[in-house]
């Protein structure tokens, strides 16, 4: 997407500026996400119909990719309509030469057909172009989980993400919210991943009156697990070290009792994002238990004394590769070098906040990525550098993957059709 904006954010801004029907909004959303999701595949098909070294303006290339996407993946759009729209756009926005170019490419692809990706001999390149994932990422996933599991993950990431919500138990019961959603025409399915959570279909969750009243919030099921692993008690002092936009902050706050002194201190580097945390806390009616602070967690020594918190959550900045279905462009933007640099940031945050934990307190480290470099490797390096901490088994409300052999919990996108996530937990021994 343009200007480095995530597709979901830029798309929402664009849709809000146009008065489209629900049907048209869904169609445009499909075009944007689908074209980005399959971009490598579509570019592979297109390159055979463009002369080597021929310069193609970015918007012209995108026009052709969108047309290709519709023809390959949207059965209900007639070929004639696809061609007409693309050619008309080329004519309206460009000049006669561009119109002829677009027309020629489309008709050439129609006459000659497209190459068969399955015939590519190199297995990594074949998977890369089949699922539109960079080769380095295919190799990294294969090395980590094996070929069969890698294919299963790759098959999942281009599927639509499920819509999930968390009930705000600070103001409503799960049963009350479930009934209200059903009364409003939603199909409600209890989550098998996280407690107090549902999957919804038929309508957008933010259109419900229980969203407006703060009785629920939109949150992926996997993203709810780090807070479950914290084992928060009503009177705890909790630090949410990387908090914006506040989904986990409000989840923590719902478990606290302000009258017992329970409070969550939510940090974020950017003041604007701190304001967003505060707005979410207000909407969820838990602002009396939330203290949002603009601060880089790595500079926490400047603000808080040692042994200040009973629980600390580090939901760390990461590559976000577990969120590919929601932010499909991530796969093209990240590099192996980015991953290594992120590990340094993650370890820096853990090192800084670890001194602020009380003896016997619990520190949870989590990410929304699926690569060991940012996950299990970070957990191991943290423990190696901090002998005053010990690993503890991640426990969740619904006992997710309870038969695993590791203390840490790794959720892959194909496990439960949720976001990819990693959760680890440590106890301070002294």
CSV table of C-alpha atoms in Angstrom, one decimal:
chain,number,residue,atom,x,y,z
A,1,UNK,CA,0.0,0.0,0.0
A,2,UNK,CA,1.1,3.6,-0.5
A,3,UNK,CA,3.1,5.6,2.0
A,4,UNK,CA,3.9,2.5,4.1
A,5,UNK,CA,0.3,2.3,5.4
A,6,UNK,CA,-1.0,-1.1,6.4
A,7,UNK,CA,-3.7,-2.3,3.9
A,8,UNK,CA,-6.4,-2.6,6.5
A,9,UNK,CA,-5.9,1.0,7.8
A,10,UNK,CA,-5.6,2.6,4.4
A,11,UNK,CA,-8.5,0.6,3.0
A,12,UNK,CA,-10.8,1.7,5.8
A,13,UNK,CA,-9.8,5.3,5.4
A,14,UNK,CA,-10.5,5.1,1.6
A,15,UNK,CA,-13.9,3.3,2.1
A,16,UNK,CA,-15.0,5.9,4.7
A,17,UNK,CA,-14.4,8.7,2.2
A,18,UNK,CA,-16.7,7.1,-0.3
A,19,UNK,CA,-20.4,6.5,0.1
A,20,UNK,CA,-20.5,2.8,-1.0
A,21,UNK,CA,-23.1,0.2,-0.3
A,22,UNK,CA,-22.2,-2.8,1.9
A,23,UNK,CA,-22.0,-5.0,-1.2
A,24,UNK,CA,-19.6,-2.6,-2.9
A,25,UNK,CA,-17.5,-2.2,0.2
A,26,UNK,CA,-17.1,-6.0,0.4
A,27,UNK,CA,-16.2,-6.2,-3.3
A,28,UNK,CA,-13.6,-3.4,-3.0
A,29,UNK,CA,-12.2,-5.0,0.1
A,30,UNK,CA,-11.9,-8.3,-1.7
A,31,UNK,CA,-10.1,-6.8,-4.6
A,32,UNK,CA,-7.6,-5.0,-2.4
A,33,UNK,CA,-6.8,-7.9,0.0
A,34,UNK,CA,-6.9,-10.5,-2.7
A,35,UNK,CA,-4.6,-8.7,-5.1
A,36,UNK,CA,-2.1,-8.1,-2.3
A,37,UNK,CA,-2.4,-11.7,-1.0
A,38,UNK,CA,-1.6,-13.1,-4.4
A,39,UNK,CA,0.8,-10.4,-5.6
A,40,UNK,CA,3.8,-12.6,-6.3
A,41,UNK,CA,1.7,-15.2,-8.2
A,42,UNK,CA,0.0,-12.5,-10.2
A,43,UNK,CA,3.3,-10.8,-11.0
A,44,UNK,CA,4.7,-14.1,-12.2
A,45,UNK,CA,1.8,-14.5,-14.6
A,46,UNK,CA,2.1,-10.9,-15.8
A,47,UNK,CA,5.8,-10.9,-16.5
A,48,UNK,CA,5.5,-13.3,-19.4
A,49,UNK,CA,3.4,-10.7,-21.3
A,50,UNK,CA,5.5,-7.7,-20.7
A,51,UNK,CA,8.7,-7.1,-22.7
A,52,UNK,CA,12.0,-7.3,-20.8
A,53,UNK,CA,13.1,-3.8,-19.6
A,54,UNK,CA,9.7,-2.4,-20.6
A,55,UNK,CA,8.8,0.3,-18.1
A,56,UNK,CA,5.2,0.0,-16.8
A,57,UNK,CA,3.8,2.7,-14.5
A,58,UNK,CA,2.9,1.4,-11.1
A,59,UNK,CA,-0.8,2.2,-11.4
A,60,UNK,CA,-0.9,0.5,-14.8
A,61,UNK,CA,0.7,-2.6,-13.4
A,62,UNK,CA,-1.7,-2.6,-10.5
A,63,UNK,CA,-4.7,-2.3,-13.0
A,64,UNK,CA,-3.5,-5.5,-14.7
A,65,UNK,CA,-2.9,-7.3,-11.4
A,66,UNK,CA,-6.4,-6.5,-10.2
A,67,UNK,CA,-7.8,-7.7,-13.5
A,68,UNK,CA,-5.8,-10.9,-13.3
A,69,UNK,CA,-7.0,-11.4,-9.7
A,70,UNK,CA,-10.6,-11.1,-10.7
A,71,UNK,CA,-10.3,-13.5,-13.6
A,72,UNK,CA,-8.5,-16.1,-11.6
A,73,UNK,CA,-10.1,-15.9,-8.1
A,74,UNK,CA,-13.6,-14.3,-8.5
A,75,UNK,CA,-15.8,-16.7,-10.5
A,76,UNK,CA,-18.9,-14.3,-10.4
A,77,UNK,CA,-17.2,-11.5,-12.3
A,78,UNK,CA,-17.6,-11.9,-16.1
A,79,UNK,CA,-14.5,-11.7,-18.2
A,80,UNK,CA,-16.0,-9.0,-20.4
A,81,UNK,CA,-16.7,-6.8,-17.4
A,82,UNK,CA,-13.1,-7.3,-16.1
A,83,UNK,CA,-11.6,-6.3,-19.5
A,84,UNK,CA,-13.9,-3.4,-20.0
A,85,UNK,CA,-13.2,-1.9,-16.5
A,86,UNK,CA,-9.5,-2.3,-16.9
A,87,UNK,CA,-9.4,-0.8,-20.4
A,88,UNK,CA,-11.7,2.1,-19.4
A,89,UNK,CA,-9.5,2.9,-16.4
A,90,UNK,CA,-6.4,2.9,-18.7
A,91,UNK,CA,-8.1,5.2,-21.1
A,92,UNK,CA,-9.5,7.6,-18.4
A,93,UNK,CA,-6.3,7.9,-16.3
A,94,UNK,CA,-3.7,7.4,-19.0
A,95,UNK,CA,-3.4,8.0,-22.7
A,96,UNK,CA,-4.1,6.1,-25.9
A,97,UNK,CA,-0.7,4.2,-25.7
A,98,UNK,CA,-1.5,2.9,-22.2
A,99,UNK,CA,-5.0,1.9,-23.3
A,100,UNK,CA,-3.6,-0.1,-26.2
A,101,UNK,CA,-1.0,-1.7,-23.9
A,102,UNK,CA,-3.5,-2.8,-21.3
A,103,UNK,CA,-5.8,-4.1,-24.0
A,104,UNK,CA,-3.0,-6.0,-25.7
A,105,UNK,CA,-1.8,-7.6,-22.5
A,106,UNK,CA,-5.3,-8.7,-21.4
A,107,UNK,CA,-6.1,-10.2,-24.8
A,108,UNK,CA,-2.7,-11.9,-25.0
A,109,UNK,CA,-3.2,-13.6,-21.6
A,110,UNK,CA,-6.7,-14.7,-22.7
A,111,UNK,CA,-5.4,-16.2,-26.0
A,112,UNK,CA,-2.2,-17.8,-24.8
A,113,UNK,CA,-3.2,-18.8,-21.2
A,114,UNK,CA,-1.1,-18.5,-18.1
A,115,UNK,CA,2.0,-20.6,-17.1
A,116,UNK,CA,1.4,-23.5,-14.7
A,117,UNK,CA,3.0,-22.8,-11.4
A,118,UNK,CA,2.9,-26.5,-10.4
A,119,UNK,CA,5.4,-27.3,-13.2
A,120,UNK,CA,8.2,-25.1,-11.6
A,121,UNK,CA,10.9,-27.6,-10.6
A,122,UNK,CA,12.5,-25.7,-7.7
A,123,UNK,CA,10.3,-26.7,-4.8
A,124,UNK,CA,10.9,-23.6,-2.8
A,125,UNK,CA,10.2,-21.3,-5.8
A,126,UNK,CA,7.1,-23.4,-6.5
A,127,UNK,CA,5.7,-22.9,-3.0
A,128,UNK,CA,6.7,-19.3,-3.1
A,129,UNK,CA,4.7,-18.6,-6.3
A,130,UNK,CA,1.8,-20.9,-5.4
A,131,UNK,CA,1.1,-19.1,-2.1
A,132,UNK,CA,2.7,-15.7,-2.9
A,133,UNK,CA,5.3,-15.8,-0.1
A,134,UNK,CA,8.9,-14.8,-0.4
A,135,UNK,CA,11.3,-17.7,-0.8
A,136,UNK,CA,13.3,-16.8,2.4
A,137,UNK,CA,10.1,-17.1,4.4
A,138,UNK,CA,9.1,-20.4,2.8
A,139,UNK,CA,12.6,-21.8,3.7
A,140,UNK,CA,12.4,-20.4,7.3
A,141,UNK,CA,9.0,-22.0,7.9
A,142,UNK,CA,10.1,-25.3,6.4
A,143,UNK,CA,13.2,-25.4,8.6
A,144,UNK,CA,11.2,-24.7,11.7
A,145,UNK,CA,8.2,-27.0,11.3
A,146,UNK,CA,8.9,-29.3,8.4
A,147,UNK,CA,7.6,-29.5,4.9
A,148,UNK,CA,4.1,-30.9,5.6
A,149,UNK,CA,3.3,-28.3,8.3
A,150,UNK,CA,4.8,-25.5,6.3
A,151,UNK,CA,2.4,-26.3,3.4
A,152,UNK,CA,-0.5,-26.4,5.8
A,153,UNK,CA,0.4,-22.9,7.1
A,154,UNK,CA,0.9,-21.5,3.6
A,155,UNK,CA,-2.5,-22.8,2.5
A,156,UNK,CA,-4.1,-21.0,5.4
A,157,UNK,CA,-2.6,-17.6,5.2
A,158,UNK,CA,-4.5,-16.5,2.1
A,159,UNK,CA,-7.9,-17.4,3.5
A,160,UNK,CA,-10.2,-14.8,5.1
A,161,UNK,CA,-9.5,-14.1,8.8
A,162,UNK,CA,-12.3,-15.0,11.2
A,163,UNK,CA,-14.1,-12.3,13.1
A,164,UNK,CA,-13.7,-12.8,16.8
A,165,UNK,CA,-14.6,-10.7,19.9
A,166,UNK,CA,-13.9,-10.7,23.6
A,167,UNK,CA,-16.6,-10.1,26.2
A,168,UNK,CA,-15.8,-7.3,28.7
A,169,UNK,CA,-16.6,-9.2,31.9
A,170,UNK,CA,-16.1,-6.0,33.8
A,171,UNK,CA,-19.5,-4.8,32.8
A,172,UNK,CA,-21.4,-7.8,31.4
A,173,UNK,CA,-21.6,-11.6,31.5
A,174,UNK,CA,-20.8,-13.9,28.6
A,175,UNK,CA,-24.3,-15.2,28.5
A,176,UNK,CA,-25.8,-11.7,28.4
A,177,UNK,CA,-23.6,-10.6,25.5
A,178,UNK,CA,-24.2,-13.9,23.6
A,179,UNK,CA,-28.0,-13.5,23.8
A,180,UNK,CA,-27.8,-9.8,22.8
A,181,UNK,CA,-25.7,-10.7,19.7
A,182,UNK,CA,-28.1,-13.4,18.7
A,183,UNK,CA,-31.0,-11.1,19.1
A,184,UNK,CA,-29.3,-8.7,16.7
A,185,UNK,CA,-29.0,-11.4,14.0
A,186,UNK,CA,-25.4,-12.6,14.5
A,187,UNK,CA,-24.4,-16.2,14.3
A,188,UNK,CA,-22.4,-16.7,17.5
A,189,UNK,CA,-19.9,-19.5,18.0
A,190,UNK,CA,-18.0,-19.9,21.3
A,191,UNK,CA,-14.2,-19.7,20.8
A,192,UNK,CA,-12.2,-22.9,21.3
A,193,UNK,CA,-9.0,-20.9,21.8
A,194,UNK,CA,-9.8,-18.2,24.4
A,195,UNK,CA,-12.2,-17.8,27.3
A,196,UNK,CA,-15.0,-15.2,27.2
A,197,UNK,CA,-14.7,-15.0,23.4
A,198,UNK,CA,-16.9,-15.6,20.4
A,199,UNK,CA,-16.6,-15.8,16.6
A,200,UNK,CA,-19.2,-13.8,14.8
A,201,UNK,CA,-20.6,-14.0,11.3
A,202,UNK,CA,-23.2,-12.3,9.2
A,203,UNK,CA,-22.4,-8.7,10.3
A,204,UNK,CA,-19.5,-6.6,11.4
A,205,UNK,CA,-19.0,-6.7,15.1
A,206,UNK,CA,-18.6,-3.0,15.5
A,207,UNK,CA,-22.2,-2.6,14.2
A,208,UNK,CA,-23.6,-4.2,17.3
A,209,UNK,CA,-25.0,-2.2,20.2
A,210,UNK,CA,-22.9,-4.2,22.7
A,211,UNK,CA,-19.8,-2.9,20.9
A,212,UNK,CA,-21.0,0.6,21.3
A,213,UNK,CA,-21.7,0.1,25.0
A,214,UNK,CA,-18.3,-1.4,25.6
A,215,UNK,CA,-19.6,-4.9,26.5
A,216,UNK,CA,-17.4,-6.4,23.9
A,217,UNK,CA,-14.3,-5.6,21.9
A,218,UNK,CA,-12.9,-6.9,18.6
A,219,UNK,CA,-9.8,-9.0,19.3
A,220,UNK,CA,-8.3,-12.1,17.7
A,221,UNK,CA,-8.6,-15.2,19.8
A,222,UNK,CA,-4.9,-15.9,19.9
A,223,UNK,CA,-4.2,-12.4,21.0
A,224,UNK,CA,-6.2,-13.0,24.2
A,225,UNK,CA,-3.9,-15.8,25.3
A,226,UNK,CA,-1.0,-13.7,26.7
A,227,UNK,CA,-3.2,-12.1,29.3
A,228,UNK,CA,-4.6,-15.5,30.3
A,229,UNK,CA,-1.0,-16.6,30.8
A,230,UNK,CA,-0.4,-13.7,33.2
A,231,UNK,CA,-2.7,-15.2,35.9
A,232,UNK,CA,-3.8,-11.8,37.0
A,233,UNK,CA,-5.3,-11.3,40.5
A,234,UNK,CA,-7.7,-8.5,41.4
A,235,UNK,CA,-5.3,-6.4,43.4
A,236,UNK,CA,-2.3,-6.8,41.2
A,237,UNK,CA,0.0,-4.0,39.9
A,238,UNK,CA,0.4,-4.9,36.2
A,239,UNK,CA,2.7,-3.4,33.6
A,240,UNK,CA,1.7,-3.7,30.0
A,241,UNK,CA,5.0,-2.6,28.4
A,242,UNK,CA,4.0,-2.3,24.8
A,243,UNK,CA,0.3,-1.6,25.1
A,244,UNK,CA,-1.2,0.3,22.1
A,245,UNK,CA,-3.9,0.2,21.0
A,246,UNK,CA,-5.0,-1.2,24.3
A,247,UNK,CA,-6.7,-4.5,23.6
A,248,UNK,CA,-4.7,-6.4,26.1
A,249,UNK,CA,-4.7,-3.5,28.5
A,250,UNK,CA,-8.4,-3.5,28.7
A,251,UNK,CA,-8.4,-7.3,29.0
A,252,UNK,CA,-6.1,-7.0,32.0
A,253,UNK,CA,-8.1,-4.2,33.5
A,254,UNK,CA,-11.3,-6.3,33.3
A,255,UNK,CA,-9.6,-8.8,35.7
A,256,UNK,CA,-8.6,-6.1,38.2
A,257,UNK,CA,-10.5,-4.6,41.1
A,258,UNK,CA,-9.9,-0.9,41.5
A,259,UNK,CA,-11.2,-1.0,45.1
A,260,UNK,CA,-8.5,-3.5,46.0
A,261,UNK,CA,-5.8,-1.3,44.4
A,262,UNK,CA,-5.6,-3.2,41.1
A,263,UNK,CA,-4.1,-1.2,38.3
A,264,UNK,CA,-2.5,-1.7,34.9
A,265,UNK,CA,0.2,0.7,33.8
A,266,UNK,CA,0.1,0.8,30.0
A,267,UNK,CA,3.2,2.1,28.1
A,268,UNK,CA,3.6,3.2,24.5
A,269,UNK,CA,6.3,5.1,22.8
A,270,UNK,CA,4.0,7.5,21.0
A,271,UNK,CA,1.7,10.0,22.8
A,272,UNK,CA,-1.0,9.7,20.1
A,273,UNK,CA,-1.2,5.9,20.8
A,274,UNK,CA,-1.4,6.6,24.5
A,275,UNK,CA,-4.5,8.6,23.8
A,276,UNK,CA,-5.9,5.7,21.8
A,277,UNK,CA,-5.3,3.4,24.9
A,278,UNK,CA,-7.2,5.9,27.1
A,279,UNK,CA,-10.1,6.0,24.6
A,280,UNK,CA,-10.3,2.2,24.5
A,281,UNK,CA,-10.3,2.1,28.3
A,282,UNK,CA,-13.1,4.7,28.5
A,283,UNK,CA,-15.2,2.8,26.0
A,284,UNK,CA,-14.7,-0.4,28.0
A,285,UNK,CA,-15.5,1.3,31.3
A,286,UNK,CA,-12.2,0.3,32.9
A,287,UNK,CA,-10.4,3.7,32.9
A,288,UNK,CA,-10.3,3.7,36.8
A,289,UNK,CA,-7.9,0.7,36.5
A,290,UNK,CA,-5.7,2.0,33.7
A,291,UNK,CA,-2.8,4.5,33.8
A,292,UNK,CA,-1.5,5.1,30.2
A,293,UNK,CA,2.0,6.6,30.0
A,294,UNK,CA,4.0,7.7,27.0
A,295,UNK,CA,7.3,5.9,27.5
A,296,UNK,CA,9.7,3.7,25.6
A,297,UNK,CA,9.7,0.5,27.7
A,298,UNK,CA,13.5,0.3,27.3
A,299,UNK,CA,13.8,3.5,29.3
A,300,UNK,CA,11.6,2.3,32.2
A,301,UNK,CA,14.3,2.9,34.8
A,302,UNK,CA,13.7,6.6,34.3
A,303,UNK,CA,10.1,6.3,35.6
A,304,UNK,CA,9.6,3.3,37.9
A,305,UNK,CA,11.5,1.8,40.9
A,306,UNK,CA,12.6,-1.8,41.0
A,307,UNK,CA,10.2,-4.5,42.1
A,308,UNK,CA,7.2,-2.4,41.4
A,309,UNK,CA,4.9,-4.9,39.6
A,310,UNK,CA,3.3,-8.2,40.4
A,311,UNK,CA,2.8,-9.0,36.7
A,312,UNK,CA,4.4,-7.7,33.5
A,313,UNK,CA,3.3,-8.3,29.9
A,314,UNK,CA,5.7,-7.7,27.1
A,315,UNK,CA,3.6,-8.1,23.9
A,316,UNK,CA,6.7,-7.1,21.9
A,317,UNK,CA,7.2,-5.2,18.7
A,318,UNK,CA,7.7,-8.0,16.1
A,319,UNK,CA,7.5,-8.8,12.4
A,320,UNK,CA,3.8,-9.5,12.6
A,321,UNK,CA,4.1,-12.5,10.4
A,322,UNK,CA,1.3,-14.2,12.3
A,323,UNK,CA,-1.1,-11.5,11.0
A,324,UNK,CA,-0.5,-12.1,7.3
A,325,UNK,CA,-4.2,-12.7,6.6
A,326,UNK,CA,-5.1,-9.3,8.1
A,327,UNK,CA,-2.1,-7.4,6.8
A,328,UNK,CA,-1.1,-9.4,3.7
A,329,UNK,CA,1.6,-6.9,2.7
A,330,UNK,CA,3.8,-7.8,5.7
A,331,UNK,CA,5.1,-10.8,3.9
A,332,UNK,CA,6.7,-8.6,1.2
A,333,UNK,CA,8.1,-5.9,3.5
A,334,UNK,CA,10.0,-8.0,6.1
A,335,UNK,CA,13.5,-9.4,5.5
A,336,UNK,CA,15.7,-11.8,7.5
A,337,UNK,CA,17.7,-8.8,8.6
A,338,UNK,CA,14.6,-7.1,10.0
A,339,UNK,CA,13.9,-10.3,12.1
A,340,UNK,CA,17.4,-10.2,13.6
A,341,UNK,CA,17.1,-6.5,14.4
A,342,UNK,CA,13.7,-7.0,16.0
A,343,UNK,CA,15.2,-9.7,18.3
A,344,UNK,CA,17.6,-7.2,19.7
A,345,UNK,CA,14.7,-4.8,20.4
A,346,UNK,CA,12.7,-7.6,22.1
A,347,UNK,CA,15.6,-8.6,24.3
A,348,UNK,CA,16.3,-5.0,25.2
A,349,UNK,CA,12.7,-4.5,26.4
A,350,UNK,CA,12.7,-7.7,28.4
A,351,UNK,CA,16.0,-6.8,30.0
A,352,UNK,CA,14.8,-3.4,31.0
A,353,UNK,CA,11.4,-4.4,32.5
A,354,UNK,CA,12.6,-7.5,34.2
A,355,UNK,CA,14.1,-5.5,37.1
A,356,UNK,CA,10.6,-4.0,37.8
A,357,UNK,CA,9.1,-7.4,38.7
A,358,UNK,CA,8.5,-8.4,42.3
A,359,UNK,CA,9.9,-11.7,43.6
A,360,UNK,CA,7.6,-14.6,42.5
A,361,UNK,CA,6.0,-12.3,40.0
A,362,UNK,CA,5.2,-13.5,36.5
A,363,UNK,CA,6.6,-12.0,33.2
A,364,UNK,CA,4.8,-12.9,30.0
A,365,UNK,CA,6.6,-12.4,26.7
A,366,UNK,CA,4.4,-12.7,23.5
A,367,UNK,CA,4.5,-11.9,19.8
A,368,UNK,CA,2.2,-12.0,16.8
A,369,UNK,CA,4.7,-13.8,14.7
A,370,UNK,CA,5.6,-17.4,13.9
A,371,UNK,CA,9.4,-17.4,13.6
A,372,UNK,CA,11.5,-18.9,16.3
A,373,UNK,CA,14.1,-16.1,15.9
A,374,UNK,CA,11.6,-13.8,17.6
A,375,UNK,CA,9.9,-16.4,19.8
A,376,UNK,CA,11.6,-19.4,21.3
A,377,UNK,CA,15.1,-18.1,20.7
A,378,UNK,CA,14.2,-14.8,22.5
A,379,UNK,CA,12.8,-16.8,25.5
A,380,UNK,CA,15.9,-19.0,25.7
A,381,UNK,CA,18.3,-16.0,25.4
A,382,UNK,CA,16.4,-14.1,28.1
A,383,UNK,CA,16.6,-17.0,30.5
A,384,UNK,CA,20.3,-17.5,29.8
A,385,UNK,CA,21.0,-13.9,30.6
A,386,UNK,CA,18.7,-13.8,33.7
A,387,UNK,CA,19.4,-16.7,36.0
A,388,UNK,CA,17.0,-15.1,38.6
A,389,UNK,CA,14.1,-16.1,36.3
A,390,UNK,CA,12.7,-19.5,35.6
A,391,UNK,CA,10.4,-20.7,32.8
A,392,UNK,CA,6.9,-21.6,33.8
A,393,UNK,CA,4.3,-23.4,31.7
A,394,UNK,CA,1.9,-21.2,29.8
A,395,UNK,CA,-1.6,-22.0,31.1
A,396,UNK,CA,-4.7,-20.8,29.3
A,397,UNK,CA,-8.4,-20.9,30.2
A,398,UNK,CA,-9.4,-23.5,27.6
A,399,UNK,CA,-6.1,-25.4,28.0
A,400,UNK,CA,-5.0,-24.8,24.4
A,401,UNK,CA,-2.5,-27.4,23.1
A,402,UNK,CA,-2.4,-28.8,26.6
A,403,UNK,CA,-0.5,-31.9,25.4
A,404,UNK,CA,2.5,-30.0,24.1
A,405,UNK,CA,6.0,-30.8,25.5
A,406,UNK,CA,7.1,-27.2,25.9
A,407,UNK,CA,6.4,-24.5,28.5
A,408,UNK,CA,6.0,-22.0,25.7
A,409,UNK,CA,2.9,-21.9,23.5
A,410,UNK,CA,3.1,-21.5,19.8
A,411,UNK,CA,-0.1,-21.0,17.8
A,412,UNK,CA,0.2,-21.3,14.0
A,413,UNK,CA,-2.5,-19.9,11.7
A,414,UNK,CA,-3.6,-23.4,10.6
A,415,UNK,CA,-4.0,-24.7,14.1
A,416,UNK,CA,-7.3,-23.0,14.9
A,417,UNK,CA,-7.8,-20.7,11.9
A,418,UNK,CA,-6.7,-17.8,14.2
A,419,UNK,CA,-3.7,-15.4,14.1
A,420,UNK,CA,-0.3,-16.8,14.6
A,421,UNK,CA,1.0,-16.1,18.1
A,422,UNK,CA,3.7,-17.0,20.6
A,423,UNK,CA,3.4,-16.9,24.4
A,424,UNK,CA,6.1,-17.6,27.0
A,425,UNK,CA,6.1,-17.1,30.8
A,426,UNK,CA,8.8,-16.6,33.4
A,427,UNK,CA,8.7,-16.4,37.2
A,428,UNK,CA,11.2,-14.2,39.1
A,429,UNK,CA,12.8,-16.4,41.7
A,430,UNK,CA,14.1,-13.7,44.0
